[in-house]
């Protein structure tokens, strides 16, 4: 197997800070929306562009442009250059927060990859680790002392790697702590960076910043958190209750990493026609459902595919009567009381979890049953408000903490990287999450189709591919 890490050479490592005229957000408190993600691993994304240039051209022209445009973007997104501050003493009166100190910066790596671009690109089944050399890794947290002599750990929250494939392509790799920002905020930042970079390309380095800021390419972040209510003291509850959950997640990760079966990744596509048929099937079998959306039926279909795969590969191990958990999140900026603007910086997501047994999921009613429980989990939040029963959120994750099968979705079809992120190199060739077992995004070739990223052990991936494809063929029958 090709040594992918060996094919990547670091050309430069540097830090990029906001410009001197930036209005610095020195301290950003973390409401419970952020604390939910305190124990989750960093998220990695790659955006690959068709831009044939030599390594010399990349170093001399592309690198300076990206540094300048990144600094201009950070002028509005300064917390991304800061660090996550967590008190060393669990009983400290100091809360977890994002701190920005003078001189803080985003770590940026510029690299060259001599590996086969086609091995990175495409939807085919390949090694799950193929994209890891294209995203930066966070350095370890450091221990610091604040003005009151309290110690705290300081961890980076954002890092970037830009990799040139000589005479072929350029890849933007991003790693971020989910605590500092959800997908909506990261997407808004990348749009800002791309907007500045494209304008620099067009103007050959001379940029009228005010013209870009006033454009509709990105939204100036909104940082005010004073209106966010925590009716049940969720912040303190989450910090205390997430301990067992992170332990379980870490154990699951170690089991996968230590498995003798190689993890594989692949991208699947659900077309607009597929989705329409799925909705018709669900509506016919469950005519009284109050909520049936494209997103719901997509998730329902994927859930049945995972359940059938698990039943086939592990039929001698797994009990079909065991519960299975399927989770996703809902952006609730516009649904809070009072609502937050779409440009709100940070996390503003509420969890939705569907639970059903494997036996139901693999049966004839599996699709409709999955759509029903998933649709109901959304419908109650739409009707009663996103924080309805928020004091019972940890109960929703009870199955996960008990070790029941679970999977969650990363990404959203609403965040269209293919059609909205142009650094001056045109439309991306490929957008993918790096390590997430399941992710959704808008399709490259059609705004109505959906790309689905899947990571599974190789034996399960082979079965999943067959189940997914045959299931779609069965819809036509």
XYZ file of C-alpha atoms in Angstrom:
477
model
C 0.000 0.000 0.000
C 1.245 3.501 -0.836
C 2.806 5.397 2.085
C 0.636 8.489 1.864
C 2.371 10.389 4.649
C 5.739 9.944 2.967
C 4.405 11.563 -0.212
C 3.673 14.841 1.642
C 6.566 17.244 2.285
C 6.215 20.345 4.459
C 7.376 23.471 2.607
C 6.669 26.030 5.332
C 5.116 26.184 8.788
C 3.956 29.547 10.096
C 1.349 31.362 12.150
C -1.105 33.844 10.619
C -2.605 36.481 12.916
C -5.445 38.971 12.448
C -4.268 42.332 11.037
C -3.368 45.179 13.444
C -6.676 46.973 12.829
C -8.803 43.957 13.832
C -11.335 44.369 16.617
C -10.126 41.566 18.861
C -12.563 39.374 20.766
C -10.270 38.656 23.715
C -12.569 36.349 25.644
C -15.535 34.324 24.448
C -17.622 32.484 27.073
C -18.895 29.024 26.216
C -22.664 28.505 26.615
C -24.039 24.992 26.819
C -24.335 24.865 23.006
C -20.519 24.863 22.895
C -19.952 22.698 25.964
C -21.866 19.842 24.332
C -18.822 19.390 22.085
C -16.173 19.745 24.787
C -15.091 16.117 24.627
C -15.415 15.508 20.896
C -12.430 14.999 18.602
C -11.413 17.792 16.196
C -13.160 17.818 12.822
C -11.113 17.679 9.625
C -12.275 18.819 6.176
C -10.564 18.913 2.786
C -11.496 20.997 -0.249
C -9.645 19.940 -3.410
C -9.309 22.240 -6.436
C -8.240 21.628 -10.027
C -5.442 24.202 -10.333
C -2.347 23.014 -12.219
C 0.658 25.021 -11.067
C 4.279 24.244 -10.302
C 5.567 24.133 -6.764
C 7.647 27.266 -7.470
C 4.549 29.152 -8.643
C 2.698 27.923 -5.576
C 5.416 29.218 -3.235
C 5.939 32.538 -4.997
C 2.348 33.527 -5.810
C -0.260 31.324 -4.096
C 1.279 31.212 -0.627
C 1.541 35.026 -0.166
C -2.032 35.454 -1.405
C -3.384 32.864 1.021
C -1.497 34.342 3.974
C -2.784 37.852 3.272
C -6.376 36.775 2.627
C -6.379 34.543 5.715
C -5.242 37.437 7.896
C -7.999 39.641 6.426
C -10.594 36.963 7.161
C -9.314 36.569 10.732
C -9.930 40.287 11.216
C -13.599 39.309 11.638
C -13.076 35.816 13.105
C -10.410 36.476 15.749
C -11.494 33.682 18.181
C -10.253 31.145 15.614
C -6.727 32.394 16.312
C -7.247 32.026 20.064
C -7.144 28.982 22.325
C -9.605 26.907 24.308
C -8.994 27.621 27.985
C -9.998 24.937 30.516
C -9.228 25.432 34.233
C -6.852 22.793 35.628
C -8.831 22.728 38.887
C -12.244 21.116 38.391
C -13.622 23.224 41.259
C -12.362 26.502 39.810
C -14.739 29.443 39.573
C -13.292 30.222 36.147
C -15.407 28.970 33.275
C -14.213 27.294 30.094
C -13.747 29.924 27.404
C -11.987 30.872 24.191
C -9.155 33.309 24.945
C -7.251 35.460 22.483
C -3.914 36.899 23.625
C -1.839 39.413 21.724
C 0.194 37.579 19.113
C -2.019 34.496 18.916
C -2.316 33.033 15.441
C -3.725 30.217 13.350
C -1.134 27.544 12.599
C -0.721 27.227 8.826
C 1.227 24.513 6.999
C 2.148 24.733 3.329
C 3.046 21.382 1.797
C 3.697 19.497 -1.426
C 2.214 16.088 -2.249
C 3.782 13.853 -4.885
C 1.236 11.092 -4.400
C -1.294 9.998 -7.005
C -4.064 12.615 -7.053
C -6.554 10.038 -8.331
C -5.995 8.052 -5.146
C -7.219 11.038 -3.117
C -9.962 12.022 -5.533
C -13.117 10.141 -6.429
C -15.901 8.163 -4.806
C -14.295 4.728 -4.955
C -13.509 2.562 -1.931
C -10.049 3.304 -0.556
C -8.048 3.432 2.669
C -9.873 5.538 5.261
C -6.600 7.258 6.188
C -5.993 8.563 2.669
C -6.938 12.153 3.546
C -5.163 12.446 6.918
C -1.855 13.708 5.455
C -3.784 16.622 3.903
C -5.057 18.109 7.181
C -3.017 19.555 10.050
C -2.821 17.950 13.466
C -3.282 20.066 16.588
C -0.236 20.388 18.859
C -0.657 19.271 22.456
C -2.296 21.618 24.950
C -0.015 23.754 27.106
C -0.420 24.681 30.766
C -0.631 28.418 31.491
C -1.117 30.672 34.502
C -3.651 33.511 34.405
C -3.609 36.866 36.213
C -5.208 35.348 39.305
C -2.475 32.651 39.501
C -4.871 29.897 38.428
C -3.526 27.325 35.990
C -5.404 26.293 32.890
C -4.799 24.279 29.759
C -4.676 26.176 26.480
C -5.475 24.289 23.283
C -5.550 25.534 19.669
C -9.010 25.541 18.110
C -8.191 25.979 14.415
C -5.408 24.932 12.043
C -4.948 24.959 8.268
C -2.855 23.078 5.731
C -2.585 24.007 2.048
C -1.079 21.282 -0.112
C -0.017 21.570 -3.753
C -0.107 18.576 -6.068
C 2.453 19.867 -8.616
C 0.847 20.677 -11.974
C -2.421 19.070 -10.833
C -4.308 20.561 -7.887
C -4.379 22.475 -4.608
C -5.977 21.150 -1.431
C -7.261 23.238 1.486
C -7.231 21.170 4.682
C -8.921 22.485 7.835
C -8.963 21.075 11.365
C -11.132 22.709 14.017
C -12.305 22.066 17.536
C -16.072 21.698 17.479
C -16.199 23.659 20.742
C -15.341 26.925 18.994
C -17.600 26.616 15.970
C -20.266 24.501 14.314
C -20.453 23.769 10.602
C -22.362 26.954 9.865
C -19.656 29.139 11.445
C -16.775 27.258 9.784
C -18.530 27.536 6.425
C -19.012 31.289 6.896
C -15.322 31.698 7.757
C -14.115 29.705 4.749
C -16.386 31.788 2.504
C -14.808 34.934 3.940
C -11.281 33.626 3.369
C -12.125 32.500 -0.167
C -13.743 35.877 -0.939
C -10.612 37.787 0.058
C -8.349 35.340 -1.787
C -10.381 35.573 -4.987
C -10.404 39.362 -4.865
C -6.628 39.348 -4.366
C -6.283 37.125 -7.428
C -8.443 39.423 -9.532
C -6.767 42.619 -8.319
C -3.257 41.117 -8.486
C -2.614 41.843 -4.809
C -4.303 45.247 -4.528
C -7.508 44.737 -2.548
C -10.271 47.155 -1.665
C -11.236 45.497 1.615
C -14.446 47.516 2.091
C -15.899 46.234 -1.182
C -15.434 42.635 -0.077
C -16.774 43.226 3.439
C -19.953 44.771 2.070
C -20.557 41.939 -0.379
C -22.881 38.991 0.227
C -20.049 36.443 0.023
C -19.979 36.049 3.812
C -21.625 37.401 6.953
C -19.850 39.476 9.588
C -19.908 37.268 12.717
C -22.273 38.062 15.594
C -20.678 37.399 18.998
C -23.278 38.527 21.565
C -24.296 35.559 23.725
C -26.209 37.441 26.395
C -29.635 36.390 25.116
C -28.902 32.639 25.227
C -30.901 31.069 28.056
C -29.838 28.008 30.013
C -33.144 27.119 31.728
C -31.944 23.882 33.308
C -28.305 24.669 34.089
C -27.234 22.506 31.175
C -23.733 23.934 31.046
C -22.724 22.554 34.450
C -24.695 19.362 33.874
C -22.997 18.665 30.548
C -19.479 19.195 31.856
C -20.198 16.661 34.599
C -22.182 14.147 32.549
C -20.031 14.022 29.426
C -17.238 12.165 31.213
C -18.726 8.655 30.765
C -19.683 9.475 27.185
C -16.203 10.568 26.122
C -14.773 7.450 27.760
C -17.105 5.295 25.687
C -16.312 7.215 22.494
C -12.583 6.799 23.141
C -13.020 3.068 23.752
C -14.966 2.703 20.494
C -12.237 4.597 18.628
C -9.530 2.385 20.117
C -11.482 -0.735 19.155
C -11.737 0.466 15.554
C -8.080 1.510 15.423
C -6.998 -1.783 16.919
C -9.201 -3.867 14.650
C -7.505 -6.327 12.323
C -9.908 -5.174 9.630
C -8.734 -2.175 7.613
C -11.003 0.874 7.673
C -12.180 2.031 4.255
C -13.892 5.173 2.978
C -16.163 5.737 0.005
C -18.616 8.324 -1.294
C -22.140 7.407 -2.344
C -24.734 9.535 -4.122
C -28.489 9.794 -3.653
C -30.057 11.535 -6.631
C -33.038 13.841 -6.572
C -35.072 11.060 -8.194
C -33.991 8.560 -5.500
C -34.989 10.957 -2.743
C -38.385 11.631 -4.310
C -39.145 7.899 -4.477
C -38.057 7.425 -0.847
C -40.400 10.218 0.261
C -43.280 8.679 -1.682
C -42.691 5.277 -0.067
C -42.640 6.744 3.439
C -45.707 8.915 2.801
C -47.612 5.898 1.483
C -46.703 3.646 4.414
C -47.053 6.368 7.053
C -49.753 8.722 5.694
C -50.306 10.347 9.092
C -46.713 11.427 9.681
C -46.574 15.137 10.442
C -43.000 15.598 9.241
C -41.474 13.956 6.160
C -38.544 15.811 4.586
C -35.802 14.931 2.130
C -33.310 14.954 4.996
C -35.475 12.584 7.031
C -35.826 9.975 4.311
C -32.139 10.201 3.409
C -31.215 9.472 7.026
C -33.834 6.741 7.232
C -32.501 4.995 4.134
C -28.901 5.168 5.371
C -29.961 3.832 8.756
C -31.579 0.775 7.135
C -28.425 0.232 5.058
C -26.250 0.276 8.175
C -28.652 -2.041 10.004
C -28.708 -4.563 7.134
C -24.925 -4.407 6.834
C -24.496 -5.025 10.538
C -27.004 -7.873 10.472
C -25.174 -9.522 7.552
C -21.586 -9.137 8.724
C -22.182 -9.699 12.434
C -25.168 -12.052 12.365
C -23.453 -14.488 14.741
C -22.587 -11.717 17.198
C -25.272 -9.039 17.077
C -28.743 -9.473 18.490
C -31.342 -8.035 16.115
C -33.495 -7.084 19.075
C -30.858 -4.694 20.420
C -31.587 -0.997 20.091
C -29.786 1.065 17.476
C -29.266 4.845 17.808
C -29.161 7.265 14.879
C -28.309 10.875 15.699
C -28.054 14.253 14.010
C -28.259 17.900 15.004
C -30.571 20.778 14.132
C -29.413 24.377 13.688
C -31.667 26.405 15.956
C -30.390 29.991 15.507
C -33.663 31.158 13.980
C -35.825 29.103 16.361
C -34.594 30.351 19.729
C -36.557 32.891 21.756
C -35.251 35.459 21.066
C -33.725 34.203 17.802
C -30.046 34.564 16.976
C -28.910 35.894 13.580
C -27.635 33.438 10.980
C -24.178 34.970 11.441
C -23.977 33.948 15.125
C -20.433 32.718 15.824
C -20.112 29.437 17.708
C -22.380 26.432 18.085
C -26.149 26.620 18.016
C -27.214 23.025 17.509
C -29.673 20.776 19.298
C -29.422 16.971 19.210
C -32.032 14.693 17.676
C -31.824 10.949 18.233
C -33.880 8.113 16.805
C -33.920 4.675 18.440
C -35.199 1.466 16.898
C -34.318 -2.233 16.992
C -32.257 -3.898 14.305
C -35.061 -6.377 13.631
C -37.427 -3.590 12.632
C -34.748 -1.797 10.603
C -33.946 -4.803 8.410
C -37.612 -5.651 7.780
C -40.064 -4.456 5.156
C -41.147 -1.569 7.386
C -37.589 -0.484 8.153
C -37.525 2.629 5.968
C -40.909 3.886 7.142
C -40.179 3.060 10.786
C -36.851 4.893 10.644
C -38.414 7.922 8.976
C -41.142 7.944 11.613
C -38.863 8.079 14.675
C -36.462 10.539 13.013
C -39.287 12.743 11.753
C -40.943 12.762 15.171
C -37.700 13.822 16.850
C -37.611 16.848 14.535
C -41.338 17.595 14.679
C -41.429 17.948 18.480
C -38.627 20.535 18.386
C -40.320 22.444 15.597
C -43.606 22.511 17.515
C -42.438 22.963 21.115
C -39.180 24.824 20.480
C -35.608 23.524 20.111
C -34.950 23.516 23.874
C -38.043 21.443 24.667
C -37.063 18.731 27.191
C -33.456 19.935 27.035
C -33.045 18.802 30.643
C -33.370 15.247 29.299
C -30.787 15.537 26.547
C -28.353 13.244 28.312
C -31.091 10.634 28.566
C -31.312 10.739 24.777
C -27.674 9.689 24.710
C -28.253 7.009 27.316
C -28.085 4.259 24.716
C -24.732 5.527 23.495
C -23.336 5.497 27.033
C -24.683 1.981 27.537
C -22.726 0.822 24.511
C -25.621 0.389 22.083
C -24.867 0.715 18.375
C -24.897 4.332 17.304
C -23.933 6.591 14.460
C -24.203 10.336 13.935
C -24.092 12.592 10.906
C -21.481 15.246 10.189
C -22.076 18.050 7.706
C -25.222 19.383 6.107
C -26.514 19.660 2.529
C -27.331 23.303 3.337
C -23.599 24.117 3.515
C -22.751 23.965 -0.177
C -18.952 23.972 -0.445
C -19.009 23.070 -4.135
C -20.904 26.145 -5.272
C -19.939 28.749 -2.661
C -16.212 28.353 -1.902
C -14.102 29.789 -4.741
C -10.545 30.924 -3.962
C -10.158 32.070 -7.555
C -9.510 28.547 -8.779
C -13.073 27.717 -9.768
C -15.401 25.084 -8.355
C -13.906 22.419 -6.056
C -13.234 18.957 -7.407
C -13.965 17.289 -4.084
C -15.150 18.144 -0.583
C -14.899 15.558 2.193
C -14.751 15.114 5.926
C -11.598 13.306 6.986
C -12.529 10.986 9.857
C -16.306 11.086 10.302
C -18.029 7.682 9.885
C -21.018 9.310 8.140
C -21.307 12.731 6.500
C -23.651 14.528 4.116
C -22.971 17.333 1.647
C -24.485 18.897 -1.424
C -23.412 17.060 -4.570
C -20.700 18.465 -6.830
C -22.660 17.908 -10.020
C -26.195 18.763 -8.884
C -27.627 20.980 -6.148
C -30.490 18.519 -5.721
C -28.344 15.376 -5.288
C -26.599 14.418 -2.046
C -23.086 13.062 -1.515
C -22.696 10.654 1.403
C -19.297 9.968 2.941
C -18.984 6.626 4.738
C -16.119 5.087 6.730
C -16.420 1.432 7.721
C -14.231 -1.640 8.224
C -13.418 -3.099 4.797
C -15.614 -6.197 5.238
C -18.579 -4.010 6.209
C -17.927 -1.510 3.409
C -18.200 -4.256 0.801
C -21.579 -5.300 2.183
C -22.779 -1.715 2.665
C -21.963 -0.866 -0.967
C -24.048 -3.799 -2.151
C -26.943 -3.063 0.213
C -26.980 0.627 -0.721
C -26.916 -0.022 -4.483
C -29.372 -2.911 -4.506
C -31.754 -0.979 -2.272
C -31.921 1.847 -4.817
C -32.470 -0.597 -7.674
C -35.307 -2.093 -5.631
C -37.021 1.293 -5.495
C -37.510 1.196 -9.237
C -39.075 -2.198 -9.006
